[in-house]
Structures are given as structure tokens and as C-alpha cells.
Coordinates of C-alpha atoms in Angstrom, one line a residue:
Chain A
X6 CA -57.6 6.5 -16.2
X7 CA -55.8 9.4 -14.7
X8 CA -53.2 9.0 -11.9
X9 CA -55.5 9.5 -8.9
X10 CA -58.0 7.0 -10.2
X11 CA -55.2 4.4 -10.6
X12 CA -53.9 5.0 -7.1
X13 CA -57.2 4.5 -5.5
X14 CA -58.2 1.6 -7.7
X15 CA -55.2 -0.5 -6.8
X16 CA -54.6 -1.1 -3.1
X17 CA -51.6 -3.1 -2.1
X18 CA -53.7 -5.6 -0.1
X19 CA -55.9 -6.7 -3.0
X20 CA -54.6 -5.6 -6.4
X21 CA -51.3 -6.6 -8.0
X22 CA -48.2 -5.3 -6.2
X23 CA -46.6 -4.5 -9.6
X24 CA -48.6 -3.5 -12.6
X25 CA -47.0 -2.7 -16.0
X26 CA -49.4 -1.4 -18.6
X27 CA -48.4 -1.1 -22.3
X28 CA -44.9 -0.1 -21.4
X29 CA -42.4 0.9 -24.1
X30 CA -38.8 1.9 -23.7
X31 CA -36.3 3.3 -26.1
X32 CA -32.5 3.7 -25.8
X33 CA -32.1 6.7 -28.1
X34 CA -33.6 5.2 -31.4
X35 CA -33.4 1.6 -30.3
X36 CA -36.8 0.2 -29.2
X37 CA -35.6 -2.0 -26.4
X38 CA -38.9 -2.9 -24.7
X39 CA -42.1 -3.2 -26.7
X40 CA -45.7 -3.3 -25.3
X41 CA -44.9 -4.9 -21.9
X42 CA -48.0 -5.9 -19.9
X43 CA -47.4 -7.6 -16.6
X44 CA -49.3 -8.0 -13.3
X45 CA -47.4 -9.4 -10.3
X46 CA -49.4 -10.5 -7.3
X47 CA -48.2 -10.4 -3.7
X48 CA -46.1 -13.5 -2.8
X49 CA -45.8 -14.4 -6.5
X50 CA -42.4 -15.7 -7.7
X51 CA -41.7 -15.0 -11.4
X52 CA -38.6 -16.2 -13.3
X53 CA -37.7 -14.3 -16.4
X54 CA -35.5 -15.9 -19.0
X55 CA -34.4 -15.3 -22.5
X56 CA -31.4 -14.7 -24.7
X57 CA -29.0 -11.8 -24.3
X58 CA -30.3 -8.5 -25.4
X59 CA -33.9 -9.5 -24.9
X60 CA -34.6 -6.7 -22.5
X61 CA -35.1 -8.8 -19.3
X62 CA -32.7 -6.9 -17.2
X63 CA -34.0 -3.6 -18.6
X64 CA -37.5 -4.6 -17.6
X65 CA -36.8 -5.2 -14.0
X66 CA -34.5 -2.2 -13.8
X67 CA -37.5 -0.1 -15.0
X68 CA -39.5 -1.4 -12.1
X69 CA -37.2 0.4 -9.5
X70 CA -36.5 3.3 -11.9
X71 CA -32.9 2.5 -12.5
X72 CA -34.1 2.9 -16.1
X73 CA -36.8 5.2 -17.3
X74 CA -39.7 4.1 -19.5
X75 CA -41.0 6.5 -22.2
X76 CA -44.5 5.2 -22.7
X77 CA -47.0 3.3 -20.6
X78 CA -47.3 2.9 -16.9
X79 CA -45.5 1.2 -14.1
X80 CA -47.3 1.1 -10.8
X81 CA -45.6 -0.4 -7.8
X82 CA -47.4 -0.9 -4.5
X83 CA -50.0 1.7 -5.5
X84 CA -47.4 4.4 -6.5
X85 CA -47.0 5.2 -10.2
X86 CA -43.4 5.7 -11.4
X87 CA -43.0 9.1 -13.0
X88 CA -40.3 11.7 -13.0
X89 CA -41.4 12.8 -9.5
X90 CA -38.5 12.0 -7.3
X91 CA -40.7 11.4 -4.2
X92 CA -42.6 8.6 -5.9
X93 CA -39.3 7.1 -7.1
X94 CA -37.8 7.1 -3.6
X95 CA -41.1 5.7 -2.2
X96 CA -41.0 2.8 -4.7
X97 CA -37.3 2.1 -4.1
X98 CA -37.9 1.8 -0.3
X99 CA -40.3 -1.1 -1.0
X100 CA -38.4 -2.8 -3.8
X101 CA -35.1 -4.5 -3.1
X102 CA -32.6 -5.3 -5.8
X103 CA -29.8 -7.9 -6.0
X104 CA -27.2 -7.3 -8.8
X105 CA -25.1 -9.6 -10.9
X106 CA -21.9 -8.0 -9.6
X107 CA -23.1 -7.7 -6.0
X108 CA -22.3 -3.9 -5.7
X109 CA -21.5 -4.0 -2.1
X110 CA -19.9 -0.8 -0.6
X111 CA -16.2 -1.7 -0.3
X112 CA -15.3 1.0 2.2
X113 CA -17.8 -0.2 4.8
X114 CA -17.9 -3.3 6.9
X115 CA -20.5 -6.0 6.1
X116 CA -22.6 -4.8 9.1
X117 CA -22.4 -1.2 8.0
X118 CA -23.4 -2.2 4.5
X119 CA -26.6 -3.7 5.9
X120 CA -27.5 -1.0 8.4
X121 CA -26.9 1.9 6.0
X122 CA -30.3 1.8 4.3
X123 CA -32.4 1.3 7.4
X124 CA -30.6 4.0 9.3
X125 CA -30.6 6.7 6.6
X126 CA -33.8 5.9 4.7
X127 CA -36.1 4.4 7.2
X128 CA -34.6 6.4 10.1
X129 CA -34.3 3.3 12.2
X130 CA -32.2 3.8 15.4
X131 CA -28.7 2.3 15.1
X132 CA -29.1 -0.5 17.7
X133 CA -32.3 -1.7 16.2
X134 CA -30.8 -1.6 12.7
X135 CA -27.8 -3.7 13.9
X136 CA -30.0 -6.3 15.5
X137 CA -32.1 -6.7 12.3
X138 CA -28.9 -6.8 10.3
X139 CA -27.4 -9.6 12.5
X140 CA -30.7 -11.5 12.2
X141 CA -30.6 -11.4 8.4
X142 CA -26.9 -12.2 8.3
X143 CA -27.6 -15.3 10.3
X144 CA -30.4 -16.1 8.0
X145 CA -28.0 -16.1 5.0
X146 CA -25.5 -18.1 7.1
X147 CA -22.8 -15.5 7.2
X148 CA -23.1 -13.9 10.6
X149 CA -19.5 -14.5 11.5
X150 CA -18.3 -12.2 8.7
X151 CA -20.1 -9.1 10.1
X152 CA -17.0 -7.1 10.8
X153 CA -15.1 -8.0 7.6
X154 CA -15.0 -5.9 4.5
X155 CA -16.5 -7.0 1.2
X156 CA -13.1 -7.4 -0.4
X157 CA -12.3 -10.1 2.1
X158 CA -15.2 -12.3 1.1
X159 CA -15.7 -14.8 -1.8
X160 CA -18.3 -14.1 -4.5
X161 CA -20.9 -16.4 -3.1
X162 CA -20.5 -14.8 0.3
X163 CA -20.7 -11.3 -1.1
X164 CA -23.9 -12.1 -3.0
X165 CA -25.5 -13.5 0.2
X166 CA -24.5 -10.3 1.9
X167 CA -26.1 -8.4 -0.9
X168 CA -29.3 -10.3 -0.5
X169 CA -29.3 -9.7 3.3
X170 CA -28.7 -6.0 2.6
X171 CA -31.8 -5.7 0.5
X172 CA -33.8 -7.7 3.0
X173 CA -32.9 -5.3 5.8
X174 CA -35.0 -2.7 4.2
X175 CA -38.0 -5.1 4.6
X176 CA -39.1 -4.7 1.0
X177 CA -42.3 -6.0 -0.4
X178 CA -40.7 -7.1 -3.7
X179 CA -37.2 -8.4 -4.4
X180 CA -35.7 -8.1 -7.9
X181 CA -32.8 -10.3 -8.8
X182 CA -30.8 -9.4 -11.9
X183 CA -28.9 -12.6 -12.9
X184 CA -27.7 -13.1 -9.3
X185 CA -25.6 -16.2 -9.9
X186 CA -24.2 -15.4 -13.3
X187 CA -20.9 -14.2 -11.9
X188 CA -20.4 -17.1 -9.6
X189 CA -18.8 -20.5 -9.9
X190 CA -21.0 -23.7 -9.6
X191 CA -20.4 -24.3 -5.9
X192 CA -21.2 -20.8 -4.9
X193 CA -24.3 -20.8 -7.2
X194 CA -25.8 -23.5 -5.0
X195 CA -25.3 -21.5 -1.7
X196 CA -26.9 -18.4 -3.2
X197 CA -29.8 -20.4 -4.8
X198 CA -30.5 -22.1 -1.4
X199 CA -30.9 -18.7 0.2
X200 CA -33.2 -17.6 -2.6
X201 CA -35.3 -20.7 -2.3
X202 CA -35.6 -20.1 1.5
X203 CA -36.7 -16.6 0.7
X204 CA -39.3 -17.8 -1.8
X205 CA -40.7 -20.4 0.6
X206 CA -41.2 -17.7 3.2
X207 CA -43.5 -15.9 0.8
X208 CA -41.3 -13.0 -0.6
X209 CA -42.6 -11.6 -3.9
X210 CA -39.7 -12.2 -6.3
X211 CA -38.8 -11.3 -9.9
X212 CA -35.8 -13.2 -10.9
X213 CA -33.9 -12.9 -14.2
X214 CA -31.7 -16.0 -14.4
X215 CA -30.5 -18.9 -16.5
X216 CA -30.9 -21.3 -13.6
X217 CA -33.8 -23.4 -14.8
X218 CA -33.6 -25.8 -11.9
X219 CA -34.5 -22.8 -9.6
X220 CA -37.4 -22.0 -12.0
X221 CA -38.7 -25.5 -11.9
X222 CA -38.6 -25.8 -8.1
X223 CA -39.8 -22.5 -6.9
X224 CA -41.4 -20.3 -9.6
X225 CA -45.1 -19.7 -9.9
X226 CA -44.6 -18.4 -13.4
X227 CA -41.9 -18.5 -15.9
X228 CA -41.7 -15.8 -18.5
X229 CA -39.7 -15.9 -21.8
X230 CA -38.6 -12.7 -23.4
X231 CA -37.1 -12.1 -26.7
X232 CA -36.3 -8.9 -28.6
X233 CA -38.0 -6.7 -26.1
X234 CA -41.3 -8.6 -25.9
X235 CA -42.8 -11.1 -23.6
X236 CA -43.1 -14.1 -25.9
X237 CA -44.6 -16.7 -23.5
X238 CA -45.4 -17.1 -19.9
X239 CA -46.8 -20.1 -18.1
X240 CA -46.5 -22.2 -15.0
X241 CA -43.2 -24.0 -14.8
X242 CA -44.7 -27.3 -15.6
X243 CA -46.5 -26.1 -18.7
X244 CA -43.6 -23.8 -19.7
X245 CA -40.9 -26.5 -19.8
X246 CA -43.0 -29.5 -20.8
X247 CA -45.3 -27.8 -23.3
X248 CA -43.8 -24.7 -24.8
X249 CA -46.3 -23.1 -27.2
X250 CA -44.1 -20.6 -29.2
X251 CA -41.5 -21.7 -31.7
X252 CA -39.0 -19.2 -30.3
X253 CA -39.5 -20.6 -26.8
X254 CA -38.9 -24.1 -28.1
X255 CA -35.7 -23.1 -29.8
X256 CA -34.4 -21.4 -26.6
X257 CA -35.3 -24.3 -24.4
X258 CA -33.7 -26.8 -26.7
X259 CA -30.4 -24.9 -26.3
X260 CA -30.6 -24.3 -22.6
X261 CA -31.8 -27.7 -21.2
Chain B
X280 CA 32.7 -58.4 10.3
X281 CA 32.8 -55.3 8.1
X282 CA 34.6 -52.2 9.2
X283 CA 32.4 -49.5 10.7
X284 CA 31.3 -47.1 8.0
X285 CA 32.9 -43.7 8.1
X286 CA 31.6 -40.7 6.3
X287 CA 34.2 -39.5 3.8
X288 CA 35.6 -36.2 4.8
X289 CA 35.0 -33.3 2.4
X290 CA 36.4 -29.9 2.2
X291 CA 34.1 -27.0 3.0
X292 CA 35.3 -24.2 0.7
X293 CA 34.5 -20.6 1.1
X294 CA 32.4 -19.0 -1.6
X295 CA 34.2 -17.0 -4.2
X296 CA 34.9 -13.4 -2.9
X297 CA 33.3 -11.8 -6.0
X298 CA 29.9 -13.5 -5.5
X299 CA 28.9 -12.7 -1.9
X300 CA 28.8 -9.9 0.6
X301 CA 29.5 -6.3 -0.3
X302 CA 31.7 -7.2 -3.2
X303 CA 29.1 -9.5 -4.5
X304 CA 26.5 -6.8 -4.4
X305 CA 28.8 -4.4 -6.2
X306 CA 29.5 -7.0 -8.8
X307 CA 25.9 -7.7 -9.4
X308 CA 24.6 -4.2 -9.4
X309 CA 27.3 -1.7 -10.3
X310 CA 29.7 -3.6 -12.4
X311 CA 27.6 -6.3 -14.0
X312 CA 28.3 -5.2 -17.6
X313 CA 30.9 -3.1 -19.4
X314 CA 28.5 -0.2 -19.9
X315 CA 27.4 -0.2 -16.2
X316 CA 31.0 -0.5 -15.1
X317 CA 32.0 2.6 -17.1
X318 CA 28.9 4.5 -15.9
X319 CA 29.8 3.6 -12.3
X320 CA 33.3 4.9 -12.7
X321 CA 32.2 8.1 -14.4
X322 CA 29.6 8.8 -11.6
X323 CA 32.2 8.1 -8.9
X324 CA 34.5 10.7 -10.6
X325 CA 31.7 13.2 -10.8
X326 CA 30.8 12.7 -7.1
X327 CA 34.5 13.0 -6.2
X328 CA 34.6 16.4 -7.9
X329 CA 31.4 17.7 -6.4
X330 CA 30.9 16.3 -2.9
X331 CA 34.1 17.0 -1.0
X332 CA 34.2 20.7 -2.1
X333 CA 30.6 21.1 -1.2
X334 CA 31.0 19.4 2.1
X335 CA 34.0 21.6 3.0
X336 CA 32.1 24.7 1.9
X337 CA 29.0 23.9 3.8
X338 CA 30.3 22.3 7.0
X339 CA 34.0 22.6 7.5
X340 CA 34.8 26.2 6.5
X341 CA 31.5 27.6 7.4
X342 CA 30.3 29.9 10.2
X343 CA 26.9 29.5 11.8
X344 CA 26.2 32.5 13.9
X345 CA 28.6 35.4 13.7
X346 CA 28.3 39.0 12.7
X347 CA 28.5 39.9 9.0
X348 CA 32.1 41.0 9.1
X349 CA 33.3 37.6 10.2
X350 CA 31.7 36.1 7.1
X351 CA 34.0 38.1 4.8
X352 CA 37.1 36.4 6.1
X353 CA 36.2 32.8 5.4
X354 CA 35.9 30.7 2.3
X355 CA 33.0 28.6 3.5
X356 CA 29.3 29.1 3.8
X357 CA 28.0 32.0 5.8
X358 CA 25.0 30.4 7.5
X359 CA 24.8 33.2 10.0
X360 CA 22.7 35.2 7.5
X361 CA 19.8 33.2 8.8
X362 CA 20.3 33.3 12.6
X363 CA 21.4 37.0 12.6
X364 CA 18.3 38.1 10.8
X365 CA 15.9 35.5 12.1
X366 CA 13.4 37.8 13.6
X367 CA 12.9 39.7 10.4
X368 CA 12.8 36.5 8.2
X369 CA 10.3 34.9 10.5
X370 CA 8.2 37.8 11.6
X371 CA 8.7 40.4 8.9
X372 CA 7.3 43.8 9.8
X373 CA 5.5 42.8 12.9
X374 CA 6.5 45.4 15.6
X375 CA 9.6 44.3 17.5
X376 CA 8.3 44.1 21.0
X377 CA 5.2 42.3 20.0
X378 CA 6.7 39.4 18.1
X379 CA 5.8 36.9 20.8
X380 CA 2.3 37.2 19.5
X381 CA 2.7 35.8 16.0
X382 CA 5.1 33.3 17.6
X383 CA 2.5 31.9 19.9
X384 CA -0.1 32.0 17.1
X385 CA 2.1 30.0 14.9
X386 CA 2.9 27.4 17.5
X387 CA -0.8 27.1 18.3
X388 CA -1.5 26.6 14.6
X389 CA 1.1 23.9 14.3
X390 CA -0.1 22.2 17.5
X391 CA -3.7 22.1 16.1
X392 CA -2.4 20.7 12.8
X393 CA -0.5 17.9 14.6
X394 CA -3.4 17.2 16.8
X395 CA -5.7 16.9 13.7
X396 CA -3.4 14.4 12.0
X397 CA -4.6 11.6 14.2
X398 CA -7.8 10.2 12.8
X399 CA -9.0 9.1 16.2
X400 CA -9.4 12.8 17.0
X401 CA -11.8 13.5 14.1
X402 CA -14.8 14.1 16.2
X403 CA -17.0 17.1 16.9
X404 CA -14.6 18.3 19.6
X405 CA -12.0 18.9 16.9
X406 CA -14.2 21.5 15.3
X407 CA -14.6 23.2 18.7
X408 CA -10.8 23.2 19.3
X409 CA -10.2 24.7 15.9
X410 CA -12.8 27.4 16.4
X411 CA -11.4 28.4 19.8
X412 CA -7.8 28.2 18.4
X413 CA -8.7 30.4 15.4
X414 CA -10.3 33.1 17.7
X415 CA -7.2 33.1 19.9
X416 CA -4.9 33.3 16.9
X417 CA -6.9 36.1 15.4
X418 CA -6.8 38.0 18.6
X419 CA -3.1 37.5 19.1
X420 CA -2.3 38.7 15.6
X421 CA -4.6 41.6 15.5
X422 CA -4.5 42.8 19.0
X423 CA -6.6 45.6 20.4
X424 CA -7.6 43.8 23.6
X425 CA -5.9 42.9 26.8
X426 CA -3.5 45.8 26.3
X427 CA -2.0 44.5 23.1
X428 CA -1.6 47.2 20.5
X429 CA -3.3 46.8 17.2
X430 CA -1.2 45.4 14.4
X431 CA -2.9 45.9 11.0
X432 CA -3.0 43.0 8.6
X433 CA -0.6 44.7 6.1
X434 CA 2.1 44.3 8.8
X435 CA 1.5 40.6 9.1
X436 CA 4.4 39.0 7.3
X437 CA 7.0 36.3 7.2
X438 CA 6.3 32.8 8.4
X439 CA 2.9 33.4 10.0
X440 CA 1.6 34.9 6.7
X441 CA 2.9 31.9 4.7
X442 CA 1.4 29.4 7.1
X443 CA -1.9 31.2 7.3
X444 CA -2.3 31.7 3.5
X445 CA -1.4 28.1 2.9
X446 CA -3.4 26.5 5.6
X447 CA -6.7 28.4 5.2
X448 CA -6.2 28.2 1.5
X449 CA -6.0 24.4 1.5
X450 CA -8.8 23.9 4.0
X451 CA -11.3 26.2 2.2
X452 CA -10.4 25.2 -1.3
X453 CA -11.0 21.5 -0.8
X454 CA -14.7 21.6 0.0
X455 CA -15.2 24.3 -2.6
X456 CA -13.4 22.1 -5.2
X457 CA -15.6 19.1 -4.3
X458 CA -18.8 21.1 -4.7
X459 CA -17.6 22.4 -8.1
X460 CA -16.8 18.9 -9.2
X461 CA -20.3 17.7 -8.2
X462 CA -21.8 20.8 -9.8
X463 CA -20.0 20.2 -13.1
X464 CA -21.4 16.7 -13.2
X465 CA -24.9 17.9 -12.4
X466 CA -27.7 17.5 -14.9
X467 CA -29.1 20.9 -14.2
X468 CA -27.8 23.1 -17.0
X469 CA -27.4 26.4 -15.1
X470 CA -25.3 24.8 -12.4
X471 CA -23.2 22.8 -14.8
X472 CA -22.5 25.9 -17.0
X473 CA -21.6 28.1 -14.0
X474 CA -19.2 25.5 -12.7
X475 CA -17.6 24.9 -16.1
X476 CA -17.1 28.6 -16.7
X477 CA -15.6 29.1 -13.2
X478 CA -13.2 26.1 -13.6
X479 CA -12.1 26.9 -17.1
X480 CA -11.6 30.6 -16.5
X481 CA -9.6 30.2 -13.3
X482 CA -7.5 27.4 -14.8
X483 CA -6.8 29.6 -17.8
X484 CA -4.9 32.3 -15.9
X485 CA -1.8 32.1 -13.7
X486 CA -2.2 32.6 -10.0
X487 CA -0.1 35.7 -10.2
X488 CA -2.5 37.4 -12.5
X489 CA -5.4 36.5 -10.1
X490 CA -3.5 38.0 -7.3
X491 CA -2.7 41.1 -9.4
X492 CA -6.4 41.4 -10.3
X493 CA -7.5 41.1 -6.8
X494 CA -5.1 43.7 -5.7
X495 CA -5.4 46.2 -8.5
X496 CA -8.6 45.7 -10.4
X497 CA -10.9 44.7 -7.6
X498 CA -10.6 48.0 -5.6
X499 CA -11.6 49.9 -8.7
X500 CA -15.1 48.3 -8.5
X501 CA -15.6 49.1 -4.9
X502 CA -17.3 52.4 -3.8
X503 CA -15.1 55.3 -2.7
X504 CA -13.4 54.7 0.6
X505 CA -14.4 51.0 1.0
X506 CA -11.4 48.8 1.0
X507 CA -11.2 45.1 1.5
X508 CA -8.3 43.9 3.5
X509 CA -5.3 43.0 1.3
X510 CA -4.4 39.8 3.1
X511 CA -8.1 38.7 2.7
X512 CA -8.0 39.4 -1.0
X513 CA -4.8 37.3 -1.4
X514 CA -6.4 34.6 0.6
X515 CA -9.6 34.5 -1.5
X516 CA -7.5 34.5 -4.7
X517 CA -5.5 31.5 -3.5
X518 CA -8.7 29.7 -2.4
X519 CA -10.4 30.3 -5.7
X520 CA -7.4 29.2 -7.7
X521 CA -6.7 26.0 -5.8
X522 CA -10.4 25.0 -5.8
X523 CA -10.6 25.0 -9.5
X524 CA -7.8 22.4 -9.7
X525 CA -9.1 20.3 -6.9
X526 CA -12.5 20.3 -8.7
X527 CA -11.0 18.6 -11.8
X528 CA -9.1 16.1 -9.8
X529 CA -12.2 15.2 -7.8
X530 CA -14.2 15.0 -11.0
X531 CA -11.7 12.4 -12.3
X532 CA -12.2 10.4 -9.1
X533 CA -16.0 10.6 -9.5
X534 CA -15.7 9.4 -13.0
X535 CA -13.7 6.4 -11.9
X536 CA -16.6 5.2 -9.6
X537 CA -18.3 2.1 -11.0
X538 CA -21.9 2.7 -11.9
X539 CA -22.9 -0.2 -9.7
X540 CA -22.2 1.8 -6.6
X541 CA -24.6 4.5 -7.7
X542 CA -27.2 1.9 -8.6
X543 CA -26.9 0.0 -5.3
X544 CA -27.3 3.3 -3.4
X545 CA -30.3 4.2 -5.5
X546 CA -31.9 0.8 -5.1
X547 CA -31.7 1.2 -1.3
X548 CA -33.6 4.4 -1.6
X549 CA -30.8 6.8 -0.6
X550 CA -31.2 10.3 -2.0
X551 CA -28.5 12.3 -3.8
X552 CA -27.0 13.9 -0.7
X553 CA -26.8 10.6 1.2
X554 CA -25.4 8.8 -1.8
X555 CA -22.7 11.3 -2.3
X556 CA -21.8 11.7 1.4
X557 CA -21.9 8.1 2.5
X558 CA -21.0 6.1 -0.6
X559 CA -19.5 7.9 -3.5
X560 CA -17.3 10.7 -2.0
X561 CA -15.6 8.6 0.6
X562 CA -14.4 6.2 -2.2
X563 CA -13.7 8.9 -4.8
X564 CA -11.8 11.2 -2.6
X565 CA -9.7 8.2 -1.4
X566 CA -8.7 7.4 -4.9
X567 CA -7.6 10.9 -5.7
X568 CA -5.4 11.5 -2.6
X569 CA -2.2 11.4 -4.7
X570 CA -3.1 14.2 -7.2
X571 CA -4.9 16.2 -4.6
X572 CA -1.8 16.3 -2.5
X573 CA 0.2 17.5 -5.5
X574 CA -2.2 20.4 -5.8
X575 CA -2.0 21.3 -2.1
X576 CA 1.8 21.2 -2.2
X577 CA 1.7 23.7 -5.1
X578 CA -0.7 25.9 -3.2
X579 CA 1.7 25.9 -0.3
X580 CA 4.6 27.0 -2.4
X581 CA 2.5 29.4 -4.4
X582 CA 2.0 31.5 -1.3
X583 CA 5.4 33.0 -2.3
X584 CA 3.6 34.7 -5.2
X585 CA 1.9 37.2 -2.9
X586 CA 5.1 39.3 -3.2
X587 CA 3.5 40.7 -6.3
X588 CA 0.9 42.5 -4.3
X589 CA 3.4 43.7 -1.7
X590 CA 2.7 41.1 1.0
X591 CA 5.8 39.9 2.7
X592 CA 5.8 36.1 3.0
X593 CA 8.8 34.2 4.2
X594 CA 10.4 34.2 0.7
X595 CA 10.2 37.9 0.4
X596 CA 11.4 38.6 3.9
X597 CA 14.5 36.5 3.1
X598 CA 15.0 38.5 -0.1
X599 CA 14.7 41.8 1.8
X600 CA 17.3 40.6 4.3
X601 CA 19.7 40.0 1.4
X602 CA 19.2 43.5 0.1
X603 CA 20.9 44.8 3.2
X604 CA 24.4 45.6 2.0
X605 CA 25.9 43.7 5.0
X606 CA 24.4 40.5 3.9
X607 CA 24.4 40.8 0.1
X608 CA 26.3 38.0 -1.6
X609 CA 25.2 35.3 0.8
X610 CA 22.1 34.5 -1.2
X611 CA 23.2 30.9 -1.8
X612 CA 23.1 30.2 1.9
X613 CA 19.8 32.0 2.5
X614 CA 18.0 30.3 -0.4
X615 CA 19.4 26.8 0.5
X616 CA 18.0 27.3 4.0
X617 CA 14.7 28.5 2.6
X618 CA 14.6 25.5 0.3
X619 CA 15.2 23.2 3.3
X620 CA 12.3 24.9 5.1
X621 CA 9.9 24.4 2.2
X622 CA 11.1 20.8 1.8
X623 CA 10.5 20.0 5.4
X624 CA 7.0 21.3 5.2
X625 CA 6.2 19.6 1.9
X626 CA 7.8 16.3 3.0
X627 CA 5.7 16.4 6.2
X628 CA 2.6 16.7 4.1
X629 CA 3.7 14.0 1.7
X630 CA 4.5 11.5 4.4
X631 CA 1.2 12.2 6.1
X632 CA -0.6 11.6 2.9
X633 CA 1.2 8.2 2.4
X634 CA 0.2 7.2 6.0
X635 CA -3.4 8.3 5.3
X636 CA -3.6 6.2 2.1
X637 CA -2.2 3.2 3.9
X638 CA -4.6 3.6 6.8
X639 CA -7.6 3.9 4.4
X640 CA -6.6 0.9 2.4
X641 CA -9.1 -1.1 4.4
X642 CA -10.1 -4.4 2.9
X643 CA -9.7 -3.4 -0.8

């Protein structure tokens, strides 16, 4: 199918919000992602787990074009990701990302961190952007820190601000790249609670994480990746209680 | 009944003299080991030899504002070389009756600079003030209107020339340097190559040769009769030179930026210009304030090199004053005074930069 056919065949309302077809990626000579096929429906919550180097972070970073794929197609919200910068920016407006190391902007206040995207990308007027920002800050239970700078907050608080920052862009999909891996156990809970709230409100989420408790309670699908391939994917119940693949069994025995 | 208990009296002794107070400090810092003690004594001897004679030469036996003949009769410093020749040192060849014009222009420039120091004033109105100020300064210096006779640019000399070359040099070189740094990091091969060639060629030659080229070589390429103003040529050479150094320093700052900042900006959907302007450059430029200041200080002092193309900055006017037979032989005093002038200007820039760094240290 050529590009125009794809764009008319998949409409955001009915078809999958993210479609990855036979995607391959190389870092130089190293074949990091191999024949990835994935369809994500609206409001679906997918947890991706696997050992280090399996390509899980690379996969989700391909979805908002932080990494480029060399073969295959990635279609997000009806737009195919190619080298066309306009398509890339269109996709990035609809896809929010939360990073392992928060990546807040240290020279701006928390409020400015949140309003930056809406004001400059969506051209929202400043007052409206600030109201939305305060609303999301209250949602992640951190409204009182609005005038502080990221360096003055703890890790868990910074990650919640990062989540609120992505939400201010009102994305259709949220990508989470090991959001709690850099946090200590108490802070992990406060961030996971926010993510669970988000999931229960119907946000489409792709989460790369080692937090299996989160997967069991909230995920629609759990995907196991190893060596650049999707080895197994299933509903949480079937995935954890009845793993099919030997590699999955080995991984689960070590992590649970 | 027992006797009421009495607290035994004790003696409250004074601490040993060598451990506290001034003597204690001396003991701990200057005389705390044999080597240090000997070093202290040697330094005291050296200072004893140097300081009192210098002090009596500079302050006690000196004259401050007398005609040249009086200077020959004294042993001390002849500081009068400066006040007696002040109008030439400061204004150079600017016609005598018109020297109020560069005087006011300079005061206006200094006033604008002081006004711009305060970050609360960094609004659009600042740009307007500068534009108006520049027009007024240009009119005052050049003349031709309101009955002021025209003074060509090759007569602009002394302090106004130094300040002008330095200030406009710094202000124009900085944005140019930033653009070169961004261009050098660009993925587009043509832009990257051009920027690399520019930076490496300019850095490969001394400023004096650039000034020389601008003054001697450049007019050869122009059509017959067309000349570009000499001061303008010197100004462009200084701007181009400083920009190349600023570019490399800024590039270092850009390299120090964590990749996560670029990725966060990308994931929000910001385009290249927005990412650079809002996220990356504010942080990168803040990091490289110390080396940038060093380059700007050099640019300020390098204005003295324009002597090579027969422009008379404040260093050259001082030198010319000394070539007057009346005042030859007092070069020490003249150059000490000049050094103090440069030091005051450079120190003002340094201390402003320190305050700026402190003010920008928000939250980090």
C-alpha cells in the first residue's frame, strides 16, 4: 500500500492509534530491532518488559521519532513517520513522553516547564495555558510547587511534574521510558499512583518498566521483548500465570 | 547539720598569647613551620625594599598638575603628564572647539551601558533607547546638522574610538559567534563547512594581520575611487575576529548540554528554532559566561592594535603625547595611568559578569 492509501485506510477513530508494520532498525551494523509488528488501540495500556538491551526503549523512542527506523512503517494517529519534518512534528504533538531521568528544563519554573509546549507549539494563549497547567499540577498533587525550580524538587516530584508537562499537550498517547527506574521505593509508589490514575481515566499508554505490580493491576497487554524481537504478548493474567515461551519463563522466574 | 556546700574557687587563666588574636593568626599562618617562617621574613625584606621607595616616588615626591618644567626639578612621579595633556589623550585629533561633542557622546554611551546592566530593564524599551542613543551619538560625532561642522571618521580618536570599537565589537560579535557555533554543529554539510572554514581561518591569524589586511589589501579589490570608511573596516575586523573565538566557546557550551534536554524539547514538538532559543541556548550560554568574558576582555584591550592602521585609540594618543619633547621621559607615569584605566574598565566587566552569574544561578 502506498502512503496515501494508508492514511485514508486508518482513521484515528476506528483503526489503531499506533501501527508498526515489519519495522527493523539498525545502529550502524547492529540489528537492534527485528521485524516488529504492533497495533495499539485507543485507550489501550501496554506494558513492555524485557532484559537490558532488548530494544524496548528503542522501540518506543521510534514511535515519536527520537530514533529513526530504517525499514518498515510506523503510523501514529494516521500520520506515517518518515523523514518529513512536518509529519514528525505532527506526531510529536499527539504523543507525550516521560523519560527515566525526567529531563525537566532546569532554568524554568515548574509552571513555565508546563506551559512552554502549549504556548509555543499549540499556540495557546498564556492565561489558558497556565490554567491548564495548574489543573494538571493539582492532578499530580504538586500544585504548591508551581513557582519552584526543578532543582529544588525530589526525584518523585520531578517525575510527576514531567508527567504533568506531557499531559498539558493533551496527547492521544503517552510513552513511558522506565519512569520509575531512577527513583527510590517510596517515590516509585507516588509516581505509579499517578500513572494508575491516568490509566483509569482512559489514556492510551505504552510503558517500558520493570514494575510488574503495575502491569498486573492496570495493563491490558504485557509484551516481552528480547534481542530486538517481540517474544510474547498476552493479557496480564495469561502472561504471568501461563507464559508460553521458554525465554519468557526464564525472565519471569528472575523478576518475580 | 552539714556545712553549706561551696563551689571551689578556680583560677580563670588567660589563653597563651601565641595562640589567640593577631599573634595567634600570625603564628598559625605565617610562622607555622621553619620553611614558612623563613619565607615570611624574606618576603617582608623584599616588600621593605620595594614598597616605601615606590610609595615616596608615587605619592610623596610627586606632582599632580603642573607645567612640564616643574617636573624636571623633582625626584618623584610626574603625574601631570596626564592632566596637562588630557584633551589630546582623551579626544585625540577631534577639533579643539568641538570636543564637547565626543564628550557627550561618550557619557551617553556609558549611561546606556549602566542602564542596560540591570536585568529588570531588559525589555523592548531598551532597544528603543539604544537606537535613539546611537543616532544621537552618531550625529554628535559626525556633525553636519544643527550648525555642527562635519568631523570625518579618521579624526575620531582617543577614548571615544576605544569605547566605540570595543562596545560595538562585543555586541555584534556575540550573536555572530552564536550563529557560527550553531552552524558548525549543523547537519547540513554546506553550512557546516562554511562555518568551519571561517572559524579556523580567522583563528589562524593574529588580529593585527586582519586589521592590516582590511586596511591595505581590501581597498585593492574595490573599484577606483570607492573607499570604505577606515574606522568601519577596523570595526568589522574586530567583530569578525572576536566572533570566531566566541563561536568555539559557545560550541563547547552546546556540547555540554545533556541529550535529554534536546529529547524533552523534541518530544514536546518544539522545532529547531524554539528548542535553541527557549531551552538550549539559555542554558548553554549561562555555562560559558566565564570564558566568554575572557574573550570580550581581550577584545576590549585589542582595540589598541588599531594603531597599525593609523587609527588613534587611547593608547596611541598617550604615546603621541610622550613623543612631545616636553613630556618625553615620563612614560612610566603615563603608562601606569593608562593601565589603571584599562584595569578599571576590565574590572567593571568582570564584576558585572560575576553578579550576572550569581543572579542566573536560579535553582540549580
